Amino acid sequence: MTGRGKPVVFLHAAVFDRTMWRAQADGISATHMAIAYDRRGFGETIAGKEDHSQVADLLAVIKTVAGGAPATLVACSQGGRIALDFALRHPSHVGELVLIAPSVSGAPEPAYPPAIARLMAQLADAEAAADWEQVSAIKAHMWLDGPLQPEGRVSGELRRLFTAKNALALQAPPIGTNLDVAPAFPRLSEISAPSLVIWGDFDFPHIQERCHRMAATMPKGAGCELTGSAHLPSLERPEEVTALMTEFLARL
C-alpha cells in the first residue's frame, strides 16, 4: 500500500503477482491510495486447501485497508474476472473499473485458429508431463509475446521476471475450490460503474473480441486498444498504461 486518497485496488493476473502493478501504483500514489495484494497461493500469500471466495477476499481487503470506501478496481486477466464478479455482487463498494484483457466468468468458450490450437496442445502435453520449464516457456510465448507473434518477441529483464514469477505460481501448493461460480458475462449490462477496458492487439483474438464487446455492453464502458502489446501491457508498456489509467480517473 502506498499513497493517500481514494483507494485503488489492483488485482493481478494468474501468471504473476502483485508486483506487476509497481509502475501503476507508483504513478497514482500522489493522488490515490494504491493497494496491491497477492491473492491466495500467489507471491507472499499462503493459502490452505479450504474452499473460498475470491470476491469475499477482495471485500475483506477493501473493508480492512480502505475502510469499506468505494474503490477503483484495476485488474488484469484472471484478476478482471474477480473484479467483474465483485462489481455485480457489491456495486456500492466499486467506484470505477479499469480492466486489462479481463477474463469473464460465463464467457463463451473460444474457438482457436490452428496456430494457437497447436500451442494449446503443446501446453496441455507439457502440463501432463509435469514439464514445468516447458509450461513456463509456452506461457511466456502466449501471454508475454502474444500467441501469434514470434517466440521471444519480448526479451531481457521482463522475460526473466515473467519466467521467475510464473515459475513460483506453477510450483505453489494447490488451494481449495473458488466458490464464485455465478456467470458475469450475461450480466455485463448491469455494471453501472464507469469502466475502461484495455487490450493489446497481439493478445489472443478471442480476448480482443471479448474486450470490444465488453466496452460496448457496459453502460458506462469505454475501450482502448494498445498497438504492439500482448496480454500484459502494464508490464510491457507501463508508462502508457499508467497514463491511460490516471487520465481516466482524472476525467471522473
Coordinates of C-alpha atoms in Angstrom, one line a residue, residues 74-226:
V74 CA -7.7 -2.1 -11.6
A75 CA -7.5 -5.7 -12.8
C76 CA -5.7 -7.9 -15.4
S77 CA -6.8 -11.2 -16.9
Q78 CA -7.9 -13.5 -14.1
G79 CA -8.0 -10.5 -11.8
G80 CA -10.6 -9.0 -14.1
R81 CA -12.9 -11.9 -13.6
I82 CA -12.8 -11.3 -9.8
A83 CA -13.3 -7.5 -10.3
L84 CA -16.4 -8.1 -12.5
D85 CA -17.9 -10.7 -10.1
F86 CA -17.3 -8.3 -7.3
A87 CA -18.9 -5.3 -9.1
L88 CA -22.0 -7.4 -9.7
R89 CA -22.2 -8.6 -6.1
H90 CA -21.0 -5.5 -4.2
P91 CA -21.7 -2.5 -6.5
S92 CA -21.7 0.0 -3.6
H93 CA -18.0 -0.8 -3.0
V94 CA -17.0 -0.1 -6.6
G95 CA -16.3 3.4 -7.9
E96 CA -14.7 2.6 -11.2
L97 CA -13.2 -0.3 -13.1
V98 CA -10.0 -0.4 -15.2
L99 CA -10.0 -3.8 -16.9
I100 CA -6.9 -5.0 -18.8
A101 CA -7.6 -8.1 -21.0
P102 CA -10.0 -9.4 -18.4
S103 CA -11.3 -12.9 -18.0
V104 CA -15.1 -13.0 -17.6
S105 CA -17.0 -15.8 -15.8
G106 CA -19.5 -17.4 -18.1
A107 CA -17.9 -16.1 -21.3
P108 CA -18.3 -18.4 -24.4
E109 CA -15.5 -21.0 -25.0
P110 CA -13.0 -19.7 -27.5
A111 CA -12.5 -21.2 -31.0
Y112 CA -8.8 -21.0 -31.6
P113 CA -7.2 -20.6 -35.0
P114 CA -4.9 -23.5 -36.0
A115 CA -1.6 -21.9 -34.9
I116 CA -3.0 -21.2 -31.4
A117 CA -4.7 -24.6 -31.2
R118 CA -1.3 -26.2 -31.7
L119 CA 0.2 -24.1 -29.0
M120 CA -2.6 -25.0 -26.6
A121 CA -2.0 -28.7 -27.4
Q122 CA 1.7 -28.3 -26.6
L123 CA 0.8 -26.7 -23.3
A124 CA -1.5 -29.5 -22.4
D125 CA 1.2 -32.1 -23.2
A126 CA 3.8 -30.2 -21.1
E127 CA 1.4 -30.0 -18.1
A128 CA 0.5 -33.7 -18.4
A129 CA 4.2 -34.5 -18.3
A130 CA 4.8 -32.1 -15.4
D131 CA 7.5 -30.4 -17.5
W132 CA 7.1 -27.0 -15.7
E133 CA 10.1 -25.4 -17.5
Q134 CA 8.3 -26.1 -20.8
V135 CA 5.0 -25.0 -19.4
S136 CA 6.6 -21.7 -18.4
A137 CA 8.2 -21.2 -21.8
I138 CA 4.9 -21.8 -23.6
K139 CA 3.1 -19.4 -21.3
A140 CA 5.7 -16.7 -21.9
H141 CA 5.1 -17.2 -25.6
M142 CA 1.3 -17.0 -25.2
W143 CA 0.9 -14.2 -22.7
L144 CA 4.1 -12.1 -23.0
D145 CA 4.9 -12.3 -26.7
G146 CA 1.4 -12.9 -28.0
P147 CA 0.3 -16.4 -29.3
L148 CA 0.6 -15.3 -33.0
Q149 CA 3.8 -13.4 -32.6
P150 CA 7.4 -14.8 -32.8
E151 CA 8.5 -16.6 -29.6
G152 CA 11.0 -14.3 -27.8
R153 CA 9.5 -11.0 -29.1
V154 CA 9.8 -9.7 -25.6
S155 CA 13.2 -10.4 -24.1
G156 CA 15.6 -9.2 -21.5
E157 CA 14.7 -8.4 -17.9
L158 CA 10.9 -8.5 -18.5
R159 CA 11.1 -12.0 -19.8
R160 CA 13.4 -13.1 -17.0
L161 CA 11.0 -11.6 -14.5
F162 CA 7.9 -13.2 -16.1
T163 CA 9.6 -16.6 -16.1
A164 CA 10.6 -16.3 -12.4
K165 CA 7.2 -15.2 -11.2
N166 CA 5.3 -17.7 -13.3
A167 CA 7.5 -20.5 -12.0
L168 CA 6.6 -19.6 -8.5
A169 CA 2.9 -19.7 -9.4
L170 CA 3.3 -23.1 -11.1
Q171 CA 5.1 -24.5 -8.1
A172 CA 2.7 -23.2 -5.4
P173 CA 0.8 -25.8 -3.5
P174 CA -2.8 -26.4 -4.6
I175 CA -5.5 -24.4 -2.9
G176 CA -9.2 -25.1 -2.4
T177 CA -12.1 -24.5 -4.8
N178 CA -13.2 -21.0 -5.7
L179 CA -16.9 -20.7 -4.8
D180 CA -17.6 -17.8 -7.1
V181 CA -19.3 -19.6 -9.9
A182 CA -22.2 -17.3 -11.0
P183 CA -21.6 -16.1 -14.6
A184 CA -20.9 -12.4 -15.1
F185 CA -20.8 -12.4 -18.9
P186 CA -24.7 -12.4 -19.4
R187 CA -24.9 -9.5 -16.8
L188 CA -22.3 -7.1 -18.1
S189 CA -25.1 -4.6 -19.0
E190 CA -25.9 -4.4 -15.2
I191 CA -22.5 -3.0 -14.3
S192 CA -23.1 0.7 -13.8
A193 CA -19.6 1.8 -12.7
P194 CA -17.6 3.9 -15.2
S195 CA -15.3 1.3 -16.9
L196 CA -12.2 1.4 -19.1
V197 CA -11.3 -1.8 -21.0
I198 CA -7.8 -2.0 -22.3
W199 CA -6.3 -4.7 -24.5
G200 CA -3.3 -5.3 -26.8
D201 CA -3.6 -6.1 -30.5
F202 CA -1.1 -9.0 -30.0
D203 CA -3.3 -10.8 -27.5
F204 CA -5.5 -13.8 -28.2
P205 CA -8.1 -13.0 -30.9
H206 CA -11.0 -14.1 -28.7
I207 CA -9.8 -11.9 -25.8
Q208 CA -9.6 -8.9 -28.2
E209 CA -13.1 -9.6 -29.4
R210 CA -14.4 -10.0 -25.9
C211 CA -12.9 -6.7 -24.8
H212 CA -14.6 -4.9 -27.7
R213 CA -17.9 -6.4 -26.7
M214 CA -17.5 -5.6 -23.0
A215 CA -16.7 -1.9 -23.8
A216 CA -19.8 -1.7 -25.9
T217 CA -22.1 -3.6 -23.5
M218 CA -21.3 -1.9 -20.2
P219 CA -23.4 1.2 -19.9
K220 CA -20.5 3.5 -18.9
G221 CA -17.8 1.4 -20.7
A222 CA -15.0 2.7 -23.0
G223 CA -12.4 0.7 -24.8
C224 CA -8.7 1.3 -25.7
E225 CA -6.6 -0.9 -27.9
L226 CA -2.8 -0.8 -27.5

